[in-house]
Short mmCIF file of C-alpha atoms in Angstrom, two decimals:
data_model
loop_
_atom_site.label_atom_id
_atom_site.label_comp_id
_atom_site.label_asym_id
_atom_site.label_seq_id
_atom_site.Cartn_x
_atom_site.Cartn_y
_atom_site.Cartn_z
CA UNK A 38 -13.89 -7.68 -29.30
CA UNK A 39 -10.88 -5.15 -30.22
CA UNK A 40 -13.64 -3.33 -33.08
CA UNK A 41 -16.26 -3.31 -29.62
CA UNK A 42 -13.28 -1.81 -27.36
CA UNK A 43 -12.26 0.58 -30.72
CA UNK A 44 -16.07 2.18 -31.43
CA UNK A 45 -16.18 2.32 -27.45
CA UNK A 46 -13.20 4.93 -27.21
CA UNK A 47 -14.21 6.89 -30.53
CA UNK A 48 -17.57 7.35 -28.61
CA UNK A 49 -15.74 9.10 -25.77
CA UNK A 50 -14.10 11.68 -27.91
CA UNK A 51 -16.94 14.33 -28.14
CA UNK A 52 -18.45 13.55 -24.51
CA UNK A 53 -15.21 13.99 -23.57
CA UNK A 54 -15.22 17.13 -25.36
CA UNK A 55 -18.69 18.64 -24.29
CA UNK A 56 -17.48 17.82 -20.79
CA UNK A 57 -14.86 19.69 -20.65
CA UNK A 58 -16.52 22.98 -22.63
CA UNK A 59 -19.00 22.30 -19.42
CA UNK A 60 -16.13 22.23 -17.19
CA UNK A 61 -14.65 26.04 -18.36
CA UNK A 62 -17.58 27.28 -18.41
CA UNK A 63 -17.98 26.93 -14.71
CA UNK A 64 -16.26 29.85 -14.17
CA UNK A 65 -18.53 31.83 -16.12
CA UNK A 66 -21.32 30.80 -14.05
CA UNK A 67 -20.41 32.71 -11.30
CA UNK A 68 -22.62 35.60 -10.40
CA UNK A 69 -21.31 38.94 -10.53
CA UNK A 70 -17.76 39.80 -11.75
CA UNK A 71 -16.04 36.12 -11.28
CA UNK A 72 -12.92 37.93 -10.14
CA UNK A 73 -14.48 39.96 -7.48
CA UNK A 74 -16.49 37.00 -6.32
CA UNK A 75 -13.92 34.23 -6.05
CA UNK A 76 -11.39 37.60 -4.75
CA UNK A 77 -13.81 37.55 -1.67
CA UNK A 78 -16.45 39.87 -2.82
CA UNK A 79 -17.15 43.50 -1.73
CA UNK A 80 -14.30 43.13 0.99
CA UNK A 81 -12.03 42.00 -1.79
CA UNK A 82 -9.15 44.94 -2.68
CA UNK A 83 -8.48 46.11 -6.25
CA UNK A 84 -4.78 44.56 -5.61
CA UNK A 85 -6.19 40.98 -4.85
CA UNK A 86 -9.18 41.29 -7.50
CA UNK A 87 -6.36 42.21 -10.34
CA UNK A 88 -4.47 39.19 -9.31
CA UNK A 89 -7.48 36.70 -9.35
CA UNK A 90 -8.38 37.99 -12.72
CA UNK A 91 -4.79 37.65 -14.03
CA UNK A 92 -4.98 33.91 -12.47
CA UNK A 93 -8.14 32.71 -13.92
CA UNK A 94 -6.94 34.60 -17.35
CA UNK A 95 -10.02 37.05 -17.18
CA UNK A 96 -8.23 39.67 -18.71
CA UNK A 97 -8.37 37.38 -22.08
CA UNK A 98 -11.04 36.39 -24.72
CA UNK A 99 -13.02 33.41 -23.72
CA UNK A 100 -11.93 31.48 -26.69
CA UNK A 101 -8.18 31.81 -26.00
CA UNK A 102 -8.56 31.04 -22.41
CA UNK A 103 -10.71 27.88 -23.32
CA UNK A 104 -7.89 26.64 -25.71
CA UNK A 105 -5.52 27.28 -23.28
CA UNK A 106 -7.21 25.41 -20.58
CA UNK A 107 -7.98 22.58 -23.05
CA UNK A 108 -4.49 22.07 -24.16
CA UNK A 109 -3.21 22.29 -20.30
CA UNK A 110 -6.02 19.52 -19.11
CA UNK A 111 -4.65 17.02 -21.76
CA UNK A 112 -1.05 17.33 -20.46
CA UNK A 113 -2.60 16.85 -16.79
CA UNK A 114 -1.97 20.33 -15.56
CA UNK A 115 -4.45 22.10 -13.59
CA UNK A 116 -2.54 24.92 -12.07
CA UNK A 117 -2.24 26.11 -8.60
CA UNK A 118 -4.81 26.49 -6.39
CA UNK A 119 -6.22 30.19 -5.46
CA UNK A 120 -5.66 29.38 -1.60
CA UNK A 121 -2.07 28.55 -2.14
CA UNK A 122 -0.81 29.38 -5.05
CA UNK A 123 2.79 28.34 -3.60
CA UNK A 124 1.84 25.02 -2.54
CA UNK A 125 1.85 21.95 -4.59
CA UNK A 126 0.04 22.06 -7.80
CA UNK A 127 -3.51 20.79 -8.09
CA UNK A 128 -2.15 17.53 -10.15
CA UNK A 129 0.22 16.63 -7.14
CA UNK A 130 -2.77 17.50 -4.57
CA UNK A 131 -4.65 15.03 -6.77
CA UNK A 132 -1.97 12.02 -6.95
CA UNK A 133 -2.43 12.08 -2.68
CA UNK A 134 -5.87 12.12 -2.71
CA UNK A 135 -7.57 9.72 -5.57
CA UNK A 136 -6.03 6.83 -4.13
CA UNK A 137 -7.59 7.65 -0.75
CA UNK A 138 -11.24 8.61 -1.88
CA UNK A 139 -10.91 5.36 -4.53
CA UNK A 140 -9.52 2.47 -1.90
CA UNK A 141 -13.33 4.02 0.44
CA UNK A 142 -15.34 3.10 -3.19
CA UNK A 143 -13.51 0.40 -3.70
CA UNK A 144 -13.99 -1.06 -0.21
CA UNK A 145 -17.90 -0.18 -0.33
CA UNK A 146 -18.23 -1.96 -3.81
CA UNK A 147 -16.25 -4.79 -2.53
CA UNK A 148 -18.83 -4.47 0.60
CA UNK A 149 -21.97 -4.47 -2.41
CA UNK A 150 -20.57 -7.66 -4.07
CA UNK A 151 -19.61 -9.69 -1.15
CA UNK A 152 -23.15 -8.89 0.26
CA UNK A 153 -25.58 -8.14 -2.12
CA UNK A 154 -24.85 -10.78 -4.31
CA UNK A 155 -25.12 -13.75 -2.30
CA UNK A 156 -28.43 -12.35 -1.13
CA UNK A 157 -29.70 -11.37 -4.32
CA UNK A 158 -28.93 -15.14 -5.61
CA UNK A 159 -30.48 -16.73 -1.85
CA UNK A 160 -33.91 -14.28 -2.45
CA UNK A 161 -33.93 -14.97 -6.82
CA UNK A 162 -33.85 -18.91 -6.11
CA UNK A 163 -36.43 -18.99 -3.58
CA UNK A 164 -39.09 -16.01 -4.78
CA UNK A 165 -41.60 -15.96 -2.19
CA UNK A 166 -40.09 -17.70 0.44
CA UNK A 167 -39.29 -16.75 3.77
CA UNK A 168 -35.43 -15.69 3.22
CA UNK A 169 -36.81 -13.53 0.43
CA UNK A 170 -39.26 -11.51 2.96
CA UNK A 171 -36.42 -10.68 4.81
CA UNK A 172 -33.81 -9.83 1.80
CA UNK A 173 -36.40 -7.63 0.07
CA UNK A 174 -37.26 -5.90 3.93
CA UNK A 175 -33.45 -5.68 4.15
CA UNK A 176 -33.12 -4.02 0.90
CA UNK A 177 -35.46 -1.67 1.59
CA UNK A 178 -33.86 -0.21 4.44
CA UNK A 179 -30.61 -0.19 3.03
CA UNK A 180 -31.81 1.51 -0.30
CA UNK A 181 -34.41 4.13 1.88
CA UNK A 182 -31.39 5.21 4.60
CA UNK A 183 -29.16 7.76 3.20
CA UNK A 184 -25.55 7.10 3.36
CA UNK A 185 -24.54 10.06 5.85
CA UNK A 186 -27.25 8.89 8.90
CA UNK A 187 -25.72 5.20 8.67
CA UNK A 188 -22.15 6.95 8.81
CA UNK A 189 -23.07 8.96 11.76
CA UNK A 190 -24.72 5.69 13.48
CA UNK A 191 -21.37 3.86 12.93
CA UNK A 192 -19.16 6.54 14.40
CA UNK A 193 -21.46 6.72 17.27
CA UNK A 194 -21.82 3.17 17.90
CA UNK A 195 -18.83 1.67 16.97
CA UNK A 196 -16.02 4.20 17.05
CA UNK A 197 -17.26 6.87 20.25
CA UNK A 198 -19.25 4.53 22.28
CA UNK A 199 -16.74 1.08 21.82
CA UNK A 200 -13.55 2.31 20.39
CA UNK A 201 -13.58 -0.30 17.96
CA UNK A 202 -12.76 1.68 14.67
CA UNK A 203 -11.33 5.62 14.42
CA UNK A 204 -14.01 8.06 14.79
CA UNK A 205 -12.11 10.59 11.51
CA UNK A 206 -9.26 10.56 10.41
CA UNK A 207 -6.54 8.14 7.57
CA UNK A 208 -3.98 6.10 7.94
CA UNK A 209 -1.54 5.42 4.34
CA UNK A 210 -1.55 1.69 3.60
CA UNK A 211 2.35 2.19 3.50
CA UNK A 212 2.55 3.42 7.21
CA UNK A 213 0.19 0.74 8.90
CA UNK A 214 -1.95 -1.73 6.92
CA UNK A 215 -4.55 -2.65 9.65
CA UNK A 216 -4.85 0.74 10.97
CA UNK A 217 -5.20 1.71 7.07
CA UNK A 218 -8.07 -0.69 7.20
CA UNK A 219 -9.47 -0.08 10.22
CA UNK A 220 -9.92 3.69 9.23
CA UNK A 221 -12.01 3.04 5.69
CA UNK A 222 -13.84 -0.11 7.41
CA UNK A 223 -16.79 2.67 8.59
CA UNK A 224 -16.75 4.66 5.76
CA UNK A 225 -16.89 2.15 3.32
CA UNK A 226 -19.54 0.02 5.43
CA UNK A 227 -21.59 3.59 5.96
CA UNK A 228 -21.47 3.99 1.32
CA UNK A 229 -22.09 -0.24 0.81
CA UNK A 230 -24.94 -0.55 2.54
CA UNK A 231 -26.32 1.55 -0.13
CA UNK A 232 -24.89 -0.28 -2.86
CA UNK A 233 -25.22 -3.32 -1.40
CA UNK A 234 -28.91 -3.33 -1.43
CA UNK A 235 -29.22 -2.02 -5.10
CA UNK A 236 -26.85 -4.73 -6.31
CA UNK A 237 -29.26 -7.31 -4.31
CA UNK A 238 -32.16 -6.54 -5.55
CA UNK A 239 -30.72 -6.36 -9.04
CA UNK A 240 -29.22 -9.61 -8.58
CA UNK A 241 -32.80 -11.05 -7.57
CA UNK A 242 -34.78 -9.42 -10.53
CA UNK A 243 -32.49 -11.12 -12.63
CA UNK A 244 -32.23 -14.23 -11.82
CA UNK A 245 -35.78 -14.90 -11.56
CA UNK A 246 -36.23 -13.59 -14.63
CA UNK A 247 -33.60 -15.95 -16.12
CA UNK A 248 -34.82 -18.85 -14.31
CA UNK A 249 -38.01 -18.34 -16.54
CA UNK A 250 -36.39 -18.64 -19.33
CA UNK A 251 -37.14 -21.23 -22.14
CA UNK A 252 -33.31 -22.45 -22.44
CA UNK A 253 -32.95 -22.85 -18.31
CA UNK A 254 -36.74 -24.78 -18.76
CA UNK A 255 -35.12 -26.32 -21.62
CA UNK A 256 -32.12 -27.24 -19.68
CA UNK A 257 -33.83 -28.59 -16.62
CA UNK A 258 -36.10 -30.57 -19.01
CA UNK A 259 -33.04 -32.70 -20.33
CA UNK A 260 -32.09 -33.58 -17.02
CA UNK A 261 -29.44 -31.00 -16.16
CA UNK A 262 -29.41 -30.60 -12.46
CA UNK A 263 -30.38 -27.42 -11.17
CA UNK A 264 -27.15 -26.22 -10.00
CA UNK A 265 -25.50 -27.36 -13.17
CA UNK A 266 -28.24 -25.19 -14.92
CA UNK A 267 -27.96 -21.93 -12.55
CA UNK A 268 -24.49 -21.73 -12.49
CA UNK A 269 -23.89 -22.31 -16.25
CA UNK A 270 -27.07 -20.34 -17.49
CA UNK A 271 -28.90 -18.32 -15.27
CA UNK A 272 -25.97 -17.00 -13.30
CA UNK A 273 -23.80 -15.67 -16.81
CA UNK A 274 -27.09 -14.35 -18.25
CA UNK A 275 -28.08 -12.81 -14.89
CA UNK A 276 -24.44 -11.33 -14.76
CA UNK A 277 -25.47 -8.38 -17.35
CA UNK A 278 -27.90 -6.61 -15.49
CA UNK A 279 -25.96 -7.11 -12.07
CA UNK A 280 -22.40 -5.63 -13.97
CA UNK A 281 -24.33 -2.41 -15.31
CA UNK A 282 -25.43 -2.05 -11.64
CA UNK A 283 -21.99 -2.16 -10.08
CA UNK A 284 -20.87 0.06 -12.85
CA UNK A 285 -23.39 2.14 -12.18
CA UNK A 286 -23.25 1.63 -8.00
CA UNK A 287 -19.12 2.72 -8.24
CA UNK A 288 -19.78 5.81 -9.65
CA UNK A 289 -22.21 6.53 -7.53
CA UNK A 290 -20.09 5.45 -4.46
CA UNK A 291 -17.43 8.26 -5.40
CA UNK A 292 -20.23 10.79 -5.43
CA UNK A 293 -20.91 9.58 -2.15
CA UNK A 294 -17.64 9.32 -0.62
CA UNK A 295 -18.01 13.45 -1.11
CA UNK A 296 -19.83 13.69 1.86
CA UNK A 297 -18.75 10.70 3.43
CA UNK A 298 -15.36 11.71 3.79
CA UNK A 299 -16.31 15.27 5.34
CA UNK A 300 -17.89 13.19 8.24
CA UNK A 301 -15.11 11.28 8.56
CA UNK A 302 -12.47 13.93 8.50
CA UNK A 303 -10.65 11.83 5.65
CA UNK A 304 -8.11 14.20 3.18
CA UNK A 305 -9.31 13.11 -0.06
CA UNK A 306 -11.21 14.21 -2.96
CA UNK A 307 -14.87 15.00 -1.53
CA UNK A 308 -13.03 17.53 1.39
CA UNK A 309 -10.81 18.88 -1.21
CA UNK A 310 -14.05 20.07 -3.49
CA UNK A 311 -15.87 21.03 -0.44
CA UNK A 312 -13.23 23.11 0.87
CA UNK A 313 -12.90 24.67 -3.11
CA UNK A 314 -16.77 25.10 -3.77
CA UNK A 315 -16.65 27.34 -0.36
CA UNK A 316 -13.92 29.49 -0.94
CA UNK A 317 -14.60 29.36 -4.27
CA UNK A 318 -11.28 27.95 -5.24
CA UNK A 319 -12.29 28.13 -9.14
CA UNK A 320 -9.20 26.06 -10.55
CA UNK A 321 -9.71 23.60 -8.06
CA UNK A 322 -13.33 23.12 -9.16
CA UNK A 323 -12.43 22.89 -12.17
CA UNK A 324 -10.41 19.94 -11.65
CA UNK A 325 -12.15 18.05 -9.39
CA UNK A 326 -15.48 17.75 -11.76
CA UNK A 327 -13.33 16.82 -14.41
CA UNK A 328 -11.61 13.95 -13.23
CA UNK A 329 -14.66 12.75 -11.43
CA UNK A 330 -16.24 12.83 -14.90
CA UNK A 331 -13.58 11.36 -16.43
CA UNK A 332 -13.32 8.57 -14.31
CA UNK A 333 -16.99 8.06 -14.85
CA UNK A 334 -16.80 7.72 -18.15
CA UNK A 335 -13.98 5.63 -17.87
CA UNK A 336 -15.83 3.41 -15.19
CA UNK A 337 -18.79 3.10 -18.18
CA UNK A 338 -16.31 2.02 -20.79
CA UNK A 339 -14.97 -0.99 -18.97
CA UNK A 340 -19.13 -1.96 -18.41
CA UNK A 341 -19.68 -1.83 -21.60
CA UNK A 342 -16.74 -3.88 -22.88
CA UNK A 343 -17.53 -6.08 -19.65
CA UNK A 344 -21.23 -6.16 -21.91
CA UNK A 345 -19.30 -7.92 -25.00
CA UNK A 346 -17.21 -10.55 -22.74
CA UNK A 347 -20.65 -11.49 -21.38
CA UNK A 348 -22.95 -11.42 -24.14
CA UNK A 349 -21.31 -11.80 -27.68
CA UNK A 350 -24.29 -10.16 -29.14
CA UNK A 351 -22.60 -6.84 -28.17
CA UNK A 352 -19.92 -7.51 -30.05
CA UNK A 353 -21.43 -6.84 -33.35
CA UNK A 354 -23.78 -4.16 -32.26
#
């Protein structure tokens, strides 16, 4: 298991790497003169263009600014944003808001498990049946409605029309635990839904599929009862596909939670970028796509080591 955990990490090294070259390089994407552009364009004054291209290190080869960025990413420092460069530093903006735009994903993949599980198992046990009609009619809405038009039905429904929930806004865990929860209940339910139906139908593929398996036959054969079999065979083996889909279903909830959280009015990662990409606040860019992409990758390392606690196999591969 450690020699599966070890070749993991070495296998992050260079896409960490080529990430990061991607990252820089945003810059240079830019049309135009980057400093003129980002300085506000044709309205922009020499004065303010001079200082943007002193900030982003223009005035240097591409090389040496790469290096230098490189070297200031590992120690986990970002600079200062282009909007305020007197304010806190983009790290410190970052410490207030990951926590915020991670306890919304983590409260829609809660949402994805604690639903789309127990559906996915109800529908896989009884293909065909009437409970699987509905699951795989539920499913299908949830997967075909996109995350933004439930979030808008929720505010509408639940938070202008009954008051149940805040209509925008957060509340810190610290200051007021059910208000905390009442503000990410919507936003979470509005990215879950989502997620919820992927991990169902997921769930459902594979159980069937393990259920026609020659060792569950086997099992069943010998006189094993049936929930003895499915929750010792079926449900462990089923268990791989359904962990590469939550993997795979969190990452995608934090590119969600982009646009979630401008609906909602919530301060955390998603507004932050938004509010960058339209200034454009390169630096802050810059940071945001790399520690989404780092978490990402850090998100697909725990699946796969999740792969070699479920299926030994993957140890030795």
């Amino acid at each position: 298991m450690l020699a599966l955990i070890a070749r993991r990490v070495a296998s992050l090294v260079p896409i960490l790497f080529i990430v990061s070259t991607v990252v820089f390089l945003l810059i240079e994407l830019v049309p135009g003169d980057a400093a003129t552009t980002v300085a506000g364009g044709a309205d922009a004054t020499p004065e303010r263009i001079a200082e943007v291209r002193k900030h982003l290190g223009l005035d240097r080869p591409l090389l040496e600014r790469y290096v230098d960025w490189l070297g200031d990413a590992v120690q986990l420092d970002f600079g200062t944003s282009l909007l305020n460069p007197d304010g806190p530093t983009i790290v410190e903006e970052l410490e207030v808001r990951i926590p915020i735009t991670f306890s919304i994903a983590i409260a829609g993949l809660f949402l994805s498990v604690l639903v789309g599980v127990p559906l996915g198992m109800l529908s896989g046990l009884r293909p065909g049946a009437a409970i699987d009609r509905a699951s795989v009619t539920a499913t299908s809405l949830g997967l075909a409605i996109p995350s933004f038009v439930v979030g808008l039905f929720l505010i509408t429904t639940f938070a202008l029309d009954r008051d149940w929930f805040p209509a925008r806004g957060y509340t810190e865990f610290g200051e007021d635990p059910w208000e905390w929860l009442r503000s990410i209940t919507l936003p979470a339910i509005a990215i879950g839904l989502f997620a919820a139906a992927a991990v169902a139908r997921q769930v459902r593929a594979a159980i069937i599929d393990a259920l026609q398996s020659n060792y569950v036959r086997t099992a069943l054969s010998v006189g094993t009862s049936t929930h003895k079999t499915v929750a010792k065979y079926a449900l462990k083996n089923a268990a791989i596909p359904a962990v590469t889909v939550l993997g795979l279903q969190l990452s995608g909830l934090l590119g969600g939670v982009v646009i979630i959280e401008q609906i909602f009015s919530i301060p955390g990662m998603g507004t932050y970028m938004l509010r960058a990409l339209s200034a454009p606040d390169v630096p802050v860019v810059q940071a945001v796509v790399f520690t989404f992409v780092v978490i990402n990758v850090l998100i697909n390392l725990v699946v796969d080591i999740s792969y070699g606690y479920l299926n030994p196999r993957v140890r030795v591969s």
